[in-house]
GROMACS .gro file of C-alpha atoms in nm:
model
  153
    1MET     CA    1   7.013  -8.910  18.253
    2SER     CA    2   6.869  -8.615  18.450
    3ALA     CA    3   6.528  -8.632  18.607
    4VAL     CA    4   6.271  -8.368  18.522
    5LEU     CA    5   6.140  -8.221  18.844
    6LYS     CA    6   5.774  -8.132  18.855
    7PRO     CA    7   5.690  -7.818  19.046
    8ALA     CA    8   5.555  -7.879  19.395
    9ILE     CA    9   5.199  -7.745  19.385
   10GLU     CA   10   5.015  -7.662  19.702
   11LEU     CA   11   4.653  -7.552  19.744
   12ARG     CA   12   4.592  -7.460  20.105
   13PRO     CA   13   4.381  -7.232  20.323
   14MET     CA   14   4.494  -6.869  20.334
   15THR     CA   15   4.621  -6.724  20.661
   16GLU     CA   16   4.709  -6.373  20.777
   17THR     CA   17   5.076  -6.450  20.714
   18ASP     CA   18   4.998  -6.490  20.342
   19LEU     CA   19   4.864  -6.135  20.309
   20PRO     CA   20   5.190  -5.964  20.206
   21ALA     CA   21   5.231  -6.207  19.913
   22VAL     CA   22   4.861  -6.181  19.827
   23MET     CA   23   4.876  -5.801  19.831
   24ALA     CA   24   5.188  -5.797  19.612
   25ILE     CA   25   5.001  -5.995  19.345
   26GLU     CA   26   4.674  -5.806  19.391
   27ASN     CA   27   4.842  -5.466  19.356
   28SER     CA   28   5.044  -5.576  19.053
   29ILE     CA   29   4.757  -5.712  18.842
   30TYR     CA   30   4.460  -5.485  18.913
   31PRO     CA   31   4.416  -5.112  18.859
   32PHE     CA   32   4.154  -5.118  19.139
   33PRO     CA   33   4.279  -5.388  19.378
   34TRP     CA   34   4.120  -5.523  19.692
   35THR     CA   35   4.267  -5.377  20.007
   36GLN     CA   36   4.442  -5.576  20.276
   37GLY     CA   37   4.135  -5.499  20.486
   38ASN     CA   38   3.914  -5.676  20.230
   39PHE     CA   39   4.123  -5.991  20.267
   40ARG     CA   40   4.139  -5.962  20.647
   41ASP     CA   41   3.761  -5.918  20.662
   42SER     CA   42   3.715  -6.226  20.441
   43LEU     CA   43   3.935  -6.433  20.670
   44ALA     CA   44   3.759  -6.299  20.981
   45ALA     CA   45   3.416  -6.374  20.833
   46GLY     CA   46   3.517  -6.736  20.779
   47TYR     CA   47   3.504  -6.724  20.399
   48SER     CA   48   3.678  -7.004  20.217
   49CYS     CA   49   4.010  -6.834  20.133
   50TRP     CA   50   4.275  -7.028  19.941
   51ILE     CA   51   4.640  -6.997  19.845
   52TYR     CA   52   4.791  -7.151  19.534
   53ALA     CA   53   5.168  -7.196  19.582
   54ARG     CA   54   5.426  -7.343  19.349
   55ASN     CA   55   5.760  -7.449  19.494
   56GLY     CA   56   5.671  -7.259  19.810
   57GLU     CA   57   5.595  -6.930  19.631
   58VAL     CA   58   5.243  -6.786  19.641
   59ILE     CA   59   5.131  -6.746  19.281
   60GLY     CA   60   4.756  -6.720  19.326
   61TYR     CA   61   4.467  -6.702  19.567
   62ALA     CA   62   4.091  -6.710  19.584
   63VAL     CA   63   3.808  -6.607  19.814
   64LEU     CA   64   3.481  -6.800  19.813
   65MET     CA   65   3.175  -6.710  20.019
   66LEU     CA   66   2.957  -7.009  20.105
   67ALA     CA   67   2.595  -6.961  20.212
   68ALA     CA   68   2.306  -7.208  20.220
   69ASP     CA   69   2.309  -7.388  19.885
   70GLU     CA   70   2.506  -7.121  19.695
   71ALA     CA   71   2.865  -7.011  19.662
   72HIS     CA   72   2.988  -6.671  19.550
   73LEU     CA   73   3.338  -6.645  19.405
   74LEU     CA   74   3.460  -6.306  19.524
   75ASN     CA   75   3.819  -6.314  19.401
   76LEU     CA   76   4.032  -6.551  19.195
   77SER     CA   77   4.373  -6.418  19.096
   78ILE     CA   78   4.695  -6.556  18.950
   79ALA     CA   79   5.026  -6.366  18.938
   80ALA     CA   80   5.087  -6.217  18.593
   81ALA     CA   81   5.399  -6.429  18.529
   82CYS     CA   82   5.199  -6.748  18.596
   83GLN     CA   83   4.889  -6.672  18.390
   84LYS     CA   84   4.801  -6.880  18.082
   85GLN     CA   85   4.963  -7.190  18.236
   86GLY     CA   86   4.649  -7.363  18.367
   87CYS     CA   87   4.685  -7.226  18.722
   88GLY     CA   88   4.350  -7.044  18.712
   89SER     CA   89   4.174  -7.358  18.589
   90LEU     CA   90   4.327  -7.569  18.863
   91LEU     CA   91   4.227  -7.320  19.132
   92LEU     CA   92   3.876  -7.280  18.989
   93ARG     CA   93   3.823  -7.659  18.985
   94ARG     CA   94   3.934  -7.675  19.349
   95LEU     CA   95   3.689  -7.400  19.444
   96CYS     CA   96   3.406  -7.586  19.275
   97GLU     CA   97   3.498  -7.898  19.476
   98VAL     CA   98   3.498  -7.694  19.797
   99ALA     CA   99   3.159  -7.543  19.712
  100ARG     CA  100   3.009  -7.885  19.632
  101GLY     CA  101   3.152  -8.022  19.955
  102HIS     CA  102   2.961  -7.752  20.146
  103GLY     CA  103   2.635  -7.839  19.971
  104ALA     CA  104   2.634  -7.552  19.719
  105ARG     CA  105   2.427  -7.620  19.411
  106LEU     CA  106   2.527  -7.300  19.228
  107ILE     CA  107   2.834  -7.082  19.215
  108PHE     CA  108   2.808  -6.715  19.116
  109LEU     CA  109   3.066  -6.451  19.036
  110GLU     CA  110   3.097  -6.104  18.890
  111VAL     CA  111   3.353  -6.022  18.623
  112ARG     CA  112   3.439  -5.713  18.423
  113PRO     CA  113   3.340  -5.741  18.055
  114SER     CA  114   3.685  -5.598  17.979
  115ASN     CA  115   3.855  -5.892  18.157
  116VAL     CA  116   3.859  -6.114  17.850
  117ALA     CA  117   4.103  -6.370  17.992
  118ALA     CA  118   3.883  -6.426  18.298
  119LEU     CA  119   3.569  -6.448  18.085
  120ARG     CA  120   3.731  -6.716  17.870
  121LEU     CA  121   3.839  -6.911  18.178
  122TYR     CA  122   3.490  -6.908  18.326
  123GLU     CA  123   3.322  -6.994  17.994
  124ARG     CA  124   3.560  -7.290  17.946
  125HIS     CA  125   3.442  -7.419  18.283
  126GLY     CA  126   3.074  -7.388  18.192
  127PHE     CA  127   2.978  -7.057  18.354
  128GLN     CA  128   2.691  -6.878  18.180
  129LYS     CA  129   2.572  -6.520  18.194
  130ALA     CA  130   2.294  -6.473  18.450
  131GLY     CA  131   2.270  -6.094  18.444
  132THR     CA  132   2.447  -5.760  18.460
  133ARG     CA  133   2.518  -5.524  18.748
  134ARG     CA  134   2.529  -5.172  18.606
  135ASP     CA  135   2.818  -4.947  18.711
  136TYR     CA  136   2.947  -5.209  18.955
  137TYR     CA  137   3.324  -5.161  18.923
  138PRO     CA  138   3.533  -4.845  18.942
  139ALA     CA  139   3.701  -4.772  18.609
  140ARG     CA  140   3.950  -4.520  18.475
  141LEU     CA  141   3.669  -4.321  18.319
  142GLY     CA  142   3.381  -4.361  18.564
  143ARG     CA  143   3.230  -4.705  18.625
  144GLU     CA  144   3.219  -5.043  18.448
  145ASP     CA  145   2.936  -5.297  18.449
  146ALA     CA  146   2.981  -5.643  18.595
  147LEU     CA  147   2.865  -5.955  18.421
  148ILE     CA  148   2.706  -6.200  18.664
  149LEU     CA  149   2.802  -6.556  18.575
  150CYS     CA  150   2.660  -6.874  18.722
  151LEU     CA  151   2.754  -7.241  18.717
  152PRO     CA  152   2.530  -7.522  18.841
  153LEU     CA  153   2.738  -7.763  19.051
   0.00000   0.00000   0.00000
C-alpha cells in the first residue's frame, strides 16, 4: 500500500531572496504588475510581507500594511497554475490572523471590478464594499476604478 504524500505547505515572511520568484509570478498574472522596487520598498518599510510555498516552490505572496488599528492588504497573489485550489483562502486567513495579532480591527483592500475571481474570494471571506476609487488602476483603454472592500476583524 502506498502512502499519499501531502504537499509541504509553508507560510513565511518574504525576504529579498524571494523577489525573483515573486516577480516571475507577478509578471505572469498581471497586465500591470508591481515592480521589484514596489516589493523592495514594502520590505524596507517593514510591511508584513509573506510567501506561500508548496514543496519548497513559491506559489504565492502577500503584502499587508499595518497601521494603528487598521490593516491594508496591498497585494495578494497566487501563481496561475495554483489558483482555484484554496491557496488564496489559506493566505487570506493567515493575513487576517496577522492583522488581528497586531491589533487591527479592520482590514481594507482595493480590487479591480474586472477581477471576478478575487472579488469572489474576498466576498466568501466576508469583505463588503466600502467605496470606490475612480480611475485608480491603469487599464488597456485608460483607467479602471477600484472597489474598496473592508472586513471587520
